[in-house]
Amino acid sequence: MAYLLATRSMEGEIAAIDRFCDRKKAQPARNLVFLGLSFRYTPLVALFLALFFLLAFLGFRLLLRKNVTRPVEELSAVVERVMEGDLEETIPAREGEDIEALQRVFRDFVDSSQRIISRSLEGE
């Protein structure tokens, strides 16, 4: 038994697929994949993400400055004055700060130094 296969030219379909692929390649990508989610309008989403991260960074920097850097700078200035001999210098204590324990210990150190110096002066 002989089978007769009819074949037809696929050139037209192949050409149509090639044209379709060429058009898709020529179009700029408009999707952004972030955390497994696909977004359209890539430039707009990228802009919003950049602004979000910039604001988050600035907020973190402000909190760091307020809660760590500024109190350390104030304590450092007081320490310098105490090292120069001014034992009457006081440290502004603010409750709830991250370096509150360090400020308290330094105040205790200055008070102890004042008592030791007073005793030694009384003994002379």
GROMACS .gro file of N, CA, C and O in nm:
model
  496
    1MET      N    1   0.082  -0.115   0.000
    1MET     CA    2   0.000   0.000   0.000
    1MET      C    3   0.088   0.124   0.000
    1MET      O    4   0.178   0.138   0.080
    2ALA      N    5   0.063   0.206  -0.084
    2ALA     CA    6   0.145   0.326  -0.099
    2ALA      C    7   0.069   0.446  -0.044
    2ALA      O    8  -0.049   0.460  -0.068
    3TYR      N    9   0.140   0.521   0.031
    3TYR     CA   10   0.079   0.642   0.086
    3TYR      C   11   0.126   0.760   0.005
    3TYR      O   12   0.244   0.773  -0.025
    4LEU      N   13   0.036   0.838  -0.021
    4LEU     CA   14   0.067   0.957  -0.100
    4LEU      C   15   0.053   1.078  -0.008
    4LEU      O   16  -0.052   1.101   0.051
    5LEU      N   17   0.158   1.145   0.012
    5LEU     CA   18   0.155   1.263   0.098
    5LEU      C   19   0.152   1.386   0.012
    5LEU      O   20   0.231   1.403  -0.080
    6ALA      N   21   0.060   1.469   0.046
    6ALA     CA   22   0.052   1.595  -0.026
    6ALA      C   23   0.128   1.699   0.055
    6ALA      O   24   0.108   1.714   0.174
    7THR      N   25   0.214   1.764  -0.005
    7THR     CA   26   0.290   1.869   0.063
    7THR      C   27   0.260   2.001  -0.003
    7THR      O   28   0.233   2.008  -0.123
    8ARG      N   29   0.261   2.099   0.076
    8ARG     CA   30   0.242   2.232   0.020
    8ARG      C   31   0.353   2.321   0.071
    8ARG      O   32   0.414   2.294   0.174
    9SER      N   33   0.375   2.423   0.006
    9SER     CA   34   0.483   2.512   0.041
    9SER      C   35   0.445   2.590   0.167
    9SER      O   36   0.335   2.642   0.179
   10MET      N   37   0.536   2.596   0.262
   10MET     CA   38   0.514   2.669   0.387
   10MET      C   39   0.585   2.803   0.386
   10MET      O   40   0.595   2.869   0.489
   11GLU      N   41   0.632   2.843   0.272
   11GLU     CA   42   0.708   2.968   0.264
   11GLU      C   43   0.627   3.089   0.308
   11GLU      O   44   0.678   3.178   0.375
   12GLY      N   45   0.501   3.091   0.275
   12GLY     CA   46   0.415   3.205   0.313
   12GLY      C   47   0.399   3.215   0.464
   12GLY      O   48   0.409   3.323   0.522
   13GLU      N   49   0.375   3.100   0.530
   13GLU     CA   50   0.358   3.100   0.676
   13GLU      C   51   0.490   3.135   0.746
   13GLU      O   52   0.492   3.208   0.845
   14ILE      N   53   0.598   3.082   0.696
   14ILE     CA   54   0.728   3.112   0.755
   14ILE      C   55   0.761   3.260   0.741
   14ILE      O   56   0.810   3.324   0.834
   15ALA      N   57   0.732   3.317   0.627
   15ALA     CA   58   0.755   3.460   0.605
   15ALA      C   59   0.669   3.545   0.699
   15ALA      O   60   0.716   3.645   0.754
   16ALA      N   61   0.544   3.502   0.722
   16ALA     CA   62   0.457   3.576   0.814
   16ALA      C   63   0.511   3.569   0.956
   16ALA      O   64   0.508   3.669   1.030
   17ILE      N   65   0.559   3.453   0.997
   17ILE     CA   66   0.616   3.438   1.132
   17ILE      C   67   0.742   3.524   1.144
   17ILE      O   68   0.762   3.591   1.246
   18ASP      N   69   0.826   3.525   1.043
   18ASP     CA   70   0.946   3.608   1.046
   18ASP      C   71   0.912   3.756   1.057
   18ASP      O   72   0.975   3.830   1.133
   19ARG      N   73   0.812   3.803   0.982
   19ARG     CA   74   0.771   3.943   0.990
   19ARG      C   75   0.721   3.977   1.131
   19ARG      O   76   0.752   4.082   1.186
   20PHE      N   77   0.642   3.886   1.187
   20PHE     CA   78   0.590   3.907   1.323
   20PHE      C   79   0.706   3.917   1.424
   20PHE      O   80   0.708   4.007   1.508
   21CYS      N   81   0.800   3.826   1.414
   21CYS     CA   82   0.914   3.828   1.506
   21CYS      C   83   0.999   3.953   1.488
   21CYS      O   84   1.047   4.012   1.585
   22ASP      N   85   1.017   3.996   1.364
   22ASP     CA   86   1.095   4.116   1.339
   22ASP      C   87   1.028   4.239   1.400
   22ASP      O   88   1.095   4.327   1.455
   23ARG      N   89   0.895   4.247   1.391
   23ARG     CA   90   0.823   4.360   1.451
   23ARG      C   91   0.838   4.358   1.603
   23ARG      O   92   0.855   4.461   1.666
   24LYS      N   93   0.831   4.240   1.664
   24LYS     CA   94   0.844   4.230   1.809
   24LYS      C   95   0.985   4.267   1.855
   24LYS      O   96   1.003   4.330   1.958
   25LYS      N   97   1.085   4.227   1.777
   25LYS     CA   98   1.223   4.261   1.812
   25LYS      C   99   1.247   4.411   1.803
   25LYS      O  100   1.327   4.467   1.878
   26ALA      N  101   1.180   4.477   1.712
   26ALA     CA  102   1.199   4.619   1.690
   26ALA      C  103   1.133   4.703   1.800
   26ALA      O  104   1.173   4.816   1.824
   27GLN      N  105   1.033   4.648   1.870
   27GLN     CA  106   0.964   4.722   1.975
   27GLN      C  107   1.049   4.723   2.103
   27GLN      O  108   1.107   4.622   2.139
   28PRO      N  109   1.054   4.836   2.170
   28PRO     CA  110   1.128   4.840   2.296
   28PRO      C  111   1.054   4.760   2.404
   28PRO      O  112   0.932   4.748   2.401
   29ALA      N  113   1.130   4.708   2.497
   29ALA     CA  114   1.070   4.632   2.606
   29ALA      C  115   0.990   4.726   2.694
   29ALA      O  116   1.036   4.833   2.731
   30ARG      N  117   0.870   4.688   2.729
   30ARG     CA  118   0.783   4.772   2.811
   30ARG      C  119   0.745   4.704   2.942
   30ARG      O  120   0.658   4.750   3.012
   31ASN      N  121   0.809   4.594   2.973
   31ASN     CA  122   0.777   4.523   3.095
   31ASN      C  123   0.897   4.522   3.188
   31ASN      O  124   1.010   4.510   3.145
   32LEU      N  125   0.871   4.535   3.315
   32LEU     CA  126   0.973   4.530   3.418
   32LEU      C  127   0.936   4.415   3.511
   32LEU      O  128   0.823   4.406   3.556
   33VAL      N  129   1.030   4.330   3.536
   33VAL     CA  130   1.005   4.220   3.628
   33VAL      C  131   1.076   4.253   3.758
   33VAL      O  132   1.197   4.270   3.761
   34PHE      N  133   0.999   4.268   3.864
   34PHE     CA  134   1.053   4.303   3.995
   34PHE      C  135   0.984   4.216   4.098
   34PHE      O  136   0.863   4.215   4.110
   35LEU      N  137   1.064   4.140   4.170
   35LEU     CA  138   1.013   4.048   4.271
   35LEU      C  139   0.911   3.951   4.212
   35LEU      O  140   0.811   3.918   4.274
   36GLY      N  141   0.937   3.908   4.091
   36GLY     CA  142   0.850   3.810   4.028
   36GLY      C  143   0.725   3.869   3.966
   36GLY      O  144   0.643   3.796   3.912
   37LEU      N  145   0.707   4.000   3.974
   37LEU     CA  146   0.589   4.064   3.917
   37LEU      C  147   0.630   4.139   3.791
   37LEU      O  148   0.735   4.199   3.784
   38SER      N  149   0.546   4.133   3.693
   38SER     CA  150   0.575   4.200   3.567
   38SER      C  151   0.496   4.330   3.560
   38SER      O  152   0.376   4.331   3.583
   39PHE      N  153   0.566   4.438   3.533
   39PHE     CA  154   0.502   4.568   3.525
   39PHE      C  155   0.513   4.623   3.384
   39PHE      O  156   0.614   4.605   3.318
   40ARG      N  157   0.412   4.692   3.343
   40ARG     CA  158   0.418   4.761   3.215
   40ARG      C  159   0.468   4.903   3.241
   40ARG      O  160   0.472   4.950   3.352
   41TYR      N  161   0.504   4.969   3.135
   41TYR     CA  162   0.552   5.106   3.142
   41TYR      C  163   0.677   5.116   3.230
   41TYR      O  164   0.680   5.182   3.332
   42THR      N  165   0.778   5.049   3.190
   42THR     CA  166   0.903   5.035   3.264
   42THR      C  167   0.961   5.169   3.312
   42THR      O  168   0.997   5.180   3.428
   43PRO      N  169   0.970   5.272   3.230
   43PRO     CA  170   1.032   5.396   3.279
   43PRO      C  171   0.956   5.457   3.396
   43PRO      O  172   1.017   5.505   3.491
   44LEU      N  173   0.825   5.452   3.393
   44LEU     CA  174   0.746   5.511   3.501
   44LEU      C  175   0.763   5.432   3.631
   44LEU      O  176   0.784   5.490   3.738
   45VAL      N  177   0.759   5.301   3.621
   45VAL     CA  178   0.777   5.217   3.740
   45VAL      C  179   0.919   5.235   3.794
   45VAL      O  180   0.939   5.246   3.916
   46ALA      N  181   1.018   5.239   3.707
   46ALA     CA  182   1.157   5.257   3.750
   46ALA      C  183   1.172   5.392   3.822
   46ALA      O  184   1.243   5.401   3.922
   47LEU      N  185   1.107   5.494   3.771
   47LEU     CA  186   1.113   5.626   3.835
   47LEU      C  187   1.053   5.622   3.975
   47LEU      O  188   1.112   5.673   4.070
   48PHE      N  189   0.936   5.560   3.989
   48PHE     CA  190   0.873   5.550   4.120
   48PHE      C  191   0.958   5.467   4.217
   48PHE      O  192   0.969   5.501   4.334
   49LEU      N  193   1.017   5.359   4.169
   49LEU     CA  194   1.103   5.279   4.255
   49LEU      C  195   1.226   5.359   4.299
   49LEU      O  196   1.266   5.353   4.415
   50ALA      N  197   1.284   5.432   4.207
   50ALA     CA  198   1.400   5.514   4.240
   50ALA      C  199   1.362   5.620   4.344
   50ALA      O  200   1.437   5.642   4.441
   51LEU      N  201   1.248   5.685   4.327
   51LEU     CA  202   1.204   5.785   4.424
   51LEU      C  203   1.176   5.723   4.560
   51LEU      O  204   1.212   5.779   4.664
   52PHE      N  205   1.113   5.605   4.560
   52PHE     CA  206   1.084   5.537   4.686
   52PHE      C  207   1.213   5.505   4.761
   52PHE      O  208   1.225   5.532   4.880
   53PHE      N  209   1.311   5.446   4.691
   53PHE     CA  210   1.436   5.411   4.757
   53PHE      C  211   1.514   5.535   4.800
   53PHE      O  212   1.580   5.534   4.904
   54LEU      N  213   1.506   5.643   4.723
   54LEU     CA  214   1.572   5.767   4.761
   54LEU      C  215   1.510   5.824   4.888
   54LEU      O  216   1.582   5.863   4.981
   55LEU      N  217   1.378   5.826   4.895
   55LEU     CA  218   1.311   5.876   5.015
   55LEU      C  219   1.338   5.786   5.135
   55LEU      O  220   1.358   5.835   5.247
   56ALA      N  221   1.340   5.655   5.114
   56ALA     CA  222   1.372   5.562   5.223
   56ALA      C  223   1.514   5.586   5.273
   56ALA      O  224   1.538   5.587   5.395
   57PHE      N  225   1.608   5.605   5.182
   57PHE     CA  226   1.746   5.632   5.221
   57PHE      C  227   1.757   5.763   5.298
   57PHE      O  228   1.825   5.769   5.402
   58LEU      N  229   1.691   5.868   5.251
   58LEU     CA  230   1.698   5.996   5.320
   58LEU      C  231   1.633   5.988   5.458
   58LEU      O  232   1.683   6.047   5.554
   59GLY      N  233   1.523   5.915   5.469
   59GLY     CA  234   1.459   5.897   5.598
   59GLY      C  235   1.549   5.822   5.695
   59GLY      O  236   1.560   5.859   5.813
   60PHE      N  237   1.613   5.716   5.647
   60PHE     CA  238   1.704   5.640   5.731
   60PHE      C  239   1.822   5.726   5.775
   60PHE      O  240   1.864   5.722   5.890
   61ARG      N  241   1.873   5.806   5.683
   61ARG     CA  242   1.985   5.894   5.714
   61ARG      C  243   1.946   5.998   5.819
   61ARG      O  244   2.022   6.027   5.911
   62LEU      N  245   1.826   6.052   5.808
   62LEU     CA  246   1.778   6.150   5.905
   62LEU      C  247   1.763   6.087   6.043
   62LEU      O  248   1.805   6.145   6.144
   63LEU      N  249   1.705   5.967   6.049
   63LEU     CA  250   1.692   5.898   6.178
   63LEU      C  251   1.827   5.866   6.238
   63LEU      O  252   1.848   5.881   6.359
   64LEU      N  253   1.921   5.822   6.155
   64LEU     CA  254   2.054   5.791   6.204
   64LEU      C  255   2.122   5.916   6.258
   64LEU      O  256   2.184   5.913   6.364
   65ARG      N  257   2.107   6.025   6.187
   65ARG     CA  258   2.167   6.151   6.230
   65ARG      C  259   2.108   6.198   6.363
   65ARG      O  260   2.179   6.239   6.453
   66LYS      N  261   1.976   6.190   6.374
   66LYS     CA  262   1.908   6.239   6.494
   66LYS      C  263   1.936   6.151   6.615
   66LYS      O  264   1.958   6.201   6.724
   67ASN      N  265   1.936   6.021   6.597
   67ASN     CA  266   1.944   5.930   6.711
   67ASN      C  267   2.084   5.883   6.746
   67ASN      O  268   2.105   5.834   6.857
   68VAL      N  269   2.178   5.894   6.655
   68VAL     CA  270   2.312   5.842   6.684
   68VAL      C  271   2.418   5.950   6.666
   68VAL      O  272   2.492   5.981   6.760
   69THR      N  273   2.426   6.008   6.550
   69THR     CA  274   2.537   6.098   6.518
   69THR      C  275   2.536   6.224   6.605
   69THR      O  276   2.638   6.261   6.662
   70ARG      N  277   2.423   6.290   6.614
   70ARG     CA  278   2.417   6.415   6.690
   70ARG      C  279   2.447   6.393   6.839
   70ARG      O  280   2.529   6.466   6.895
   71PRO      N  281   2.387   6.294   6.905
   71PRO     CA  282   2.423   6.272   7.046
   71PRO      C  283   2.570   6.236   7.066
   71PRO      O  284   2.632   6.279   7.165
   72VAL      N  285   2.628   6.162   6.974
   72VAL     CA  286   2.770   6.129   6.986
   72VAL      C  287   2.855   6.254   6.969
   72VAL      O  288   2.954   6.273   7.042
   73GLU      N  289   2.819   6.341   6.876
   73GLU     CA  290   2.893   6.467   6.859
   73GLU      C  291   2.883   6.554   6.985
   73GLU      O  292   2.982   6.615   7.027
   74GLU      N  293   2.763   6.561   7.045
   74GLU     CA  294   2.747   6.640   7.167
   74GLU      C  295   2.831   6.582   7.280
   74GLU      O  296   2.898   6.655   7.353
   75LEU      N  297   2.827   6.450   7.296
   75LEU     CA  298   2.905   6.385   7.400
   75LEU      C  299   3.054   6.405   7.377
   75LEU      O  300   3.130   6.430   7.470
   76SER      N  301   3.097   6.399   7.253
   76SER     CA  302   3.238   6.420   7.219
   76SER      C  303   3.283   6.560   7.256
   76SER      O  304   3.393   6.579   7.309
   77ALA      N  305   3.198   6.659   7.230
   77ALA     CA  306   3.233   6.797   7.265
   77ALA      C  307   3.247   6.813   7.416
   77ALA      O  308   3.340   6.879   7.465
   78VAL      N  309   3.156   6.750   7.492
   78VAL     CA  310   3.164   6.758   7.638
   78VAL      C  311   3.290   6.688   7.688
   78VAL      O  312   3.359   6.738   7.778
   79VAL      N  313   3.323   6.573   7.631
   79VAL     CA  314   3.443   6.499   7.671
   79VAL      C  315   3.567   6.584   7.647
   79VAL      O  316   3.658   6.588   7.732
   80GLU      N  317   3.573   6.654   7.536
   80GLU     CA  318   3.689   6.740   7.508
   80GLU      C  319   3.702   6.850   7.613
   80GLU      O  320   3.812   6.880   7.660
   81ARG      N  321   3.590   6.910   7.652
   81ARG     CA  322   3.595   7.017   7.753
   81ARG      C  323   3.637   6.960   7.889
   81ARG      O  324   3.711   7.025   7.963
   82VAL      N  325   3.591   6.841   7.922
   82VAL     CA  326   3.630   6.777   8.048
   82VAL      C  327   3.779   6.744   8.044
   82VAL      O  328   3.850   6.762   8.143
   83MET      N  329   3.828   6.699   7.931
   83MET     CA  330   3.971   6.668   7.918
   83MET      C  331   4.057   6.793   7.935
   83MET      O  332   4.171   6.785   7.979
   84GLU      N  333   4.000   6.909   7.901
   84GLU     CA  334   4.073   7.034   7.918
   84GLU      C  335   4.069   7.083   8.063
   84GLU      O  336   4.131   7.183   8.096
   85GLY      N  337   3.993   7.011   8.148
   85GLY     CA  338   3.993   7.044   8.289
   85GLY      C  339   3.863   7.101   8.342
   85GLY      O  340   3.852   7.132   8.460
   86ASP      N  341   3.764   7.119   8.258
   86ASP     CA  342   3.637   7.175   8.301
   86ASP      C  343   3.547   7.063   8.354
   86ASP      O  344   3.468   7.004   8.280
   87LEU      N  345   3.560   7.033   8.484
   87LEU     CA  346   3.480   6.925   8.543
   87LEU      C  347   3.339   6.970   8.579
   87LEU      O  348   3.260   6.889   8.626
   88GLU      N  349   3.309   7.095   8.559
   88GLU     CA  350   3.174   7.145   8.585
   88GLU      C  351   3.082   7.124   8.465
   88GLU      O  352   2.964   7.153   8.472
   89GLU      N  353   3.139   7.076   8.358
   89GLU     CA  354   3.062   7.054   8.235
   89GLU      C  355   2.957   6.945   8.259
   89GLU      O  356   2.984   6.845   8.322
   90THR      N  357   2.839   6.968   8.209
   90THR     CA  358   2.733   6.868   8.223
   90THR      C  359   2.694   6.814   8.086
   90THR      O  360   2.705   6.884   7.985
   91ILE      N  361   2.645   6.694   8.089
   91ILE     CA  362   2.601   6.629   7.965
   91ILE      C  363   2.450   6.634   7.959
   91ILE      O  364   2.383   6.591   8.053
   92PRO      N  365   2.396   6.689   7.852
   92PRO     CA  366   2.250   6.690   7.841
   92PRO      C  367   2.199   6.546   7.823
   92PRO      O  368   2.235   6.477   7.730
   93ALA      N  369   2.120   6.501   7.917
   93ALA     CA  370   2.067   6.364   7.910
   93ALA      C  371   1.924   6.369   7.857
   93ALA      O  372   1.842   6.445   7.905
   94ARG      N  373   1.903   6.289   7.760
   94ARG     CA  374   1.768   6.278   7.703
   94ARG      C  375   1.726   6.132   7.716
   94ARG      O  376   1.796   6.042   7.673
   95GLU      N  377   1.612   6.112   7.773
   95GLU     CA  378   1.562   5.976   7.793
   95GLU      C  379   1.529   5.911   7.659
   95GLU      O  380   1.481   5.977   7.567
   96GLY      N  381   1.558   5.784   7.651
   96GLY     CA  382   1.520   5.706   7.533
   96GLY      C  383   1.619   5.710   7.419
   96GLY      O  384   1.593   5.654   7.314
   97GLU      N  385   1.731   5.777   7.436
   97GLU     CA  386   1.829   5.780   7.329
   97GLU      C  387   1.913   5.654   7.332
   97GLU      O  388   1.927   5.588   7.435
   98ASP      N  389   1.971   5.621   7.219
   98ASP     CA  390   2.050   5.500   7.207
   98ASP      C  391   2.177   5.505   7.293
   98ASP      O  392   2.222   5.403   7.341
   99ILE      N  393   2.232   5.623   7.310
   99ILE     CA  394   2.358   5.631   7.387
   99ILE      C  395   2.333   5.683   7.528
   99ILE      O  396   2.424   5.733   7.594
  100GLU      N  397   2.211   5.669   7.576
  100GLU     CA  398   2.177   5.716   7.711
  100GLU      C  399   2.267   5.651   7.817
  100GLU      O  400   2.313   5.717   7.909
  101ALA      N  401   2.294   5.523   7.804
  101ALA     CA  402   2.379   5.453   7.902
  101ALA      C  403   2.521   5.510   7.901
  101ALA      O  404   2.582   5.529   8.007
  102LEU      N  405   2.572   5.540   7.783
  102LEU     CA  406   2.706   5.598   7.773
  102LEU      C  407   2.710   5.736   7.838
  102LEU      O  408   2.804   5.770   7.909
  103GLN      N  409   2.607   5.815   7.816
  103GLN     CA  410   2.600   5.947   7.877
  103GLN      C  411   2.595   5.935   8.029
  103GLN      O  412   2.662   6.010   8.101
  104ARG      N  413   2.516   5.841   8.080
  104ARG     CA  414   2.503   5.822   8.224
  104ARG      C  415   2.637   5.780   8.286
  104ARG      O  416   2.679   5.832   8.388
  105VAL      N  417   2.707   5.686   8.222
  105VAL     CA  418   2.836   5.641   8.272
  105VAL      C  419   2.936   5.755   8.272
  105VAL      O  420   3.014   5.771   8.367
  106PHE      N  421   2.935   5.837   8.168
  106PHE     CA  422   3.029   5.948   8.163
  106PHE      C  423   2.997   6.051   8.272
  106PHE      O  424   3.088   6.105   8.335
  107ARG      N  425   2.867   6.077   8.295
  107ARG     CA  426   2.830   6.169   8.404
  107ARG      C  427   2.879   6.114   8.538
  107ARG      O  428   2.933   6.189   8.620
  108ASP      N  429   2.863   5.983   8.559
  108ASP     CA  430   2.912   5.922   8.682
  108ASP      C  431   3.063   5.935   8.693
  108ASP      O  432   3.118   5.960   8.802
  109PHE      N  433   3.133   5.920   8.582
  109PHE     CA  434   3.278   5.935   8.581
  109PHE      C  435   3.319   6.077   8.620
  109PHE      O  436   3.410   6.097   8.702
  110VAL      N  437   3.252   6.176   8.563
  110VAL     CA  438   3.284   6.316   8.594
  110VAL      C  439   3.254   6.345   8.741
  110VAL      O  440   3.335   6.408   8.811
  111ASP      N  441   3.139   6.295   8.791
  111ASP     CA  442   3.105   6.316   8.932
  111ASP      C  443   3.210   6.251   9.023
  111ASP      O  444   3.253   6.310   9.123
  112SER      N  445   3.249   6.130   8.989
  112SER     CA  446   3.351   6.059   9.067
  112SER      C  447   3.483   6.134   9.065
  112SER      O  448   3.551   6.147   9.168
  113SER      N  449   3.521   6.185   8.949
  113SER     CA  450   3.645   6.261   8.938
  113SER      C  451   3.639   6.387   9.023
  113SER      O  452   3.737   6.423   9.089
  114GLN      N  453   3.525   6.453   9.024
  114GLN     CA  454   3.509   6.573   9.105
  114GLN      C  455   3.523   6.540   9.254
  114GLN      O  456   3.588   6.613   9.329
  115ARG      N  457   3.463   6.429   9.298
  115ARG     CA  458   3.473   6.390   9.439
  115ARG      C  459   3.619   6.357   9.475
  115ARG      O  460   3.668   6.396   9.582
  116ILE      N  461   3.687   6.285   9.390
  116ILE     CA  462   3.827   6.249   9.417
  116ILE      C  463   3.914   6.373   9.426
  116ILE      O  464   3.998   6.387   9.518
  117ILE      N  465   3.893   6.467   9.335
  117ILE     CA  466   3.971   6.590   9.337
  117ILE      C  467   3.938   6.671   9.462
  117ILE      O  468   4.027   6.727   9.528
  118SER      N  469   3.811   6.677   9.499
  118SER     CA  470   3.771   6.752   9.621
  118SER      C  471   3.835   6.692   9.745
  118SER      O  472   3.885   6.765   9.831
  119ARG      N  473   3.836   6.559   9.755
  119ARG     CA  474   3.896   6.492   9.870
  119ARG      C  475   4.047   6.518   9.875
  119ARG      O  476   4.104   6.540   9.983
  120SER      N  477   4.110   6.513   9.760
  120SER     CA  478   4.256   6.533   9.760
  120SER      C  479   4.290   6.677   9.794
  120SER      O  480   4.392   6.704   9.858
  121LEU      N  481   4.204   6.772   9.754
  121LEU     CA  482   4.229   6.911   9.789
  121LEU      C  483   4.202   6.937   9.937
  121LEU      O  484   4.269   7.019  10.000
  122GLU      N  485   4.104   6.865   9.994
  122GLU     CA  486   4.073   6.881  10.137
  122GLU      C  487   4.185   6.822  10.222
  122GLU      O  488   4.212   6.870  10.333
  123GLY      N  489   4.250   6.719  10.173
  123GLY     CA  490   4.356   6.653  10.248
  123GLY      C  491   4.485   6.732  10.252
  123GLY      O  492   4.572   6.707  10.334
  124GLU      N  493   4.501   6.828  10.166
  124GLU     CA  494   4.626   6.906  10.162
  124GLU      C  495   4.636   7.007  10.269
  124GLU      O  496   4.581   7.058  10.344
   0.00000   0.00000   0.00000
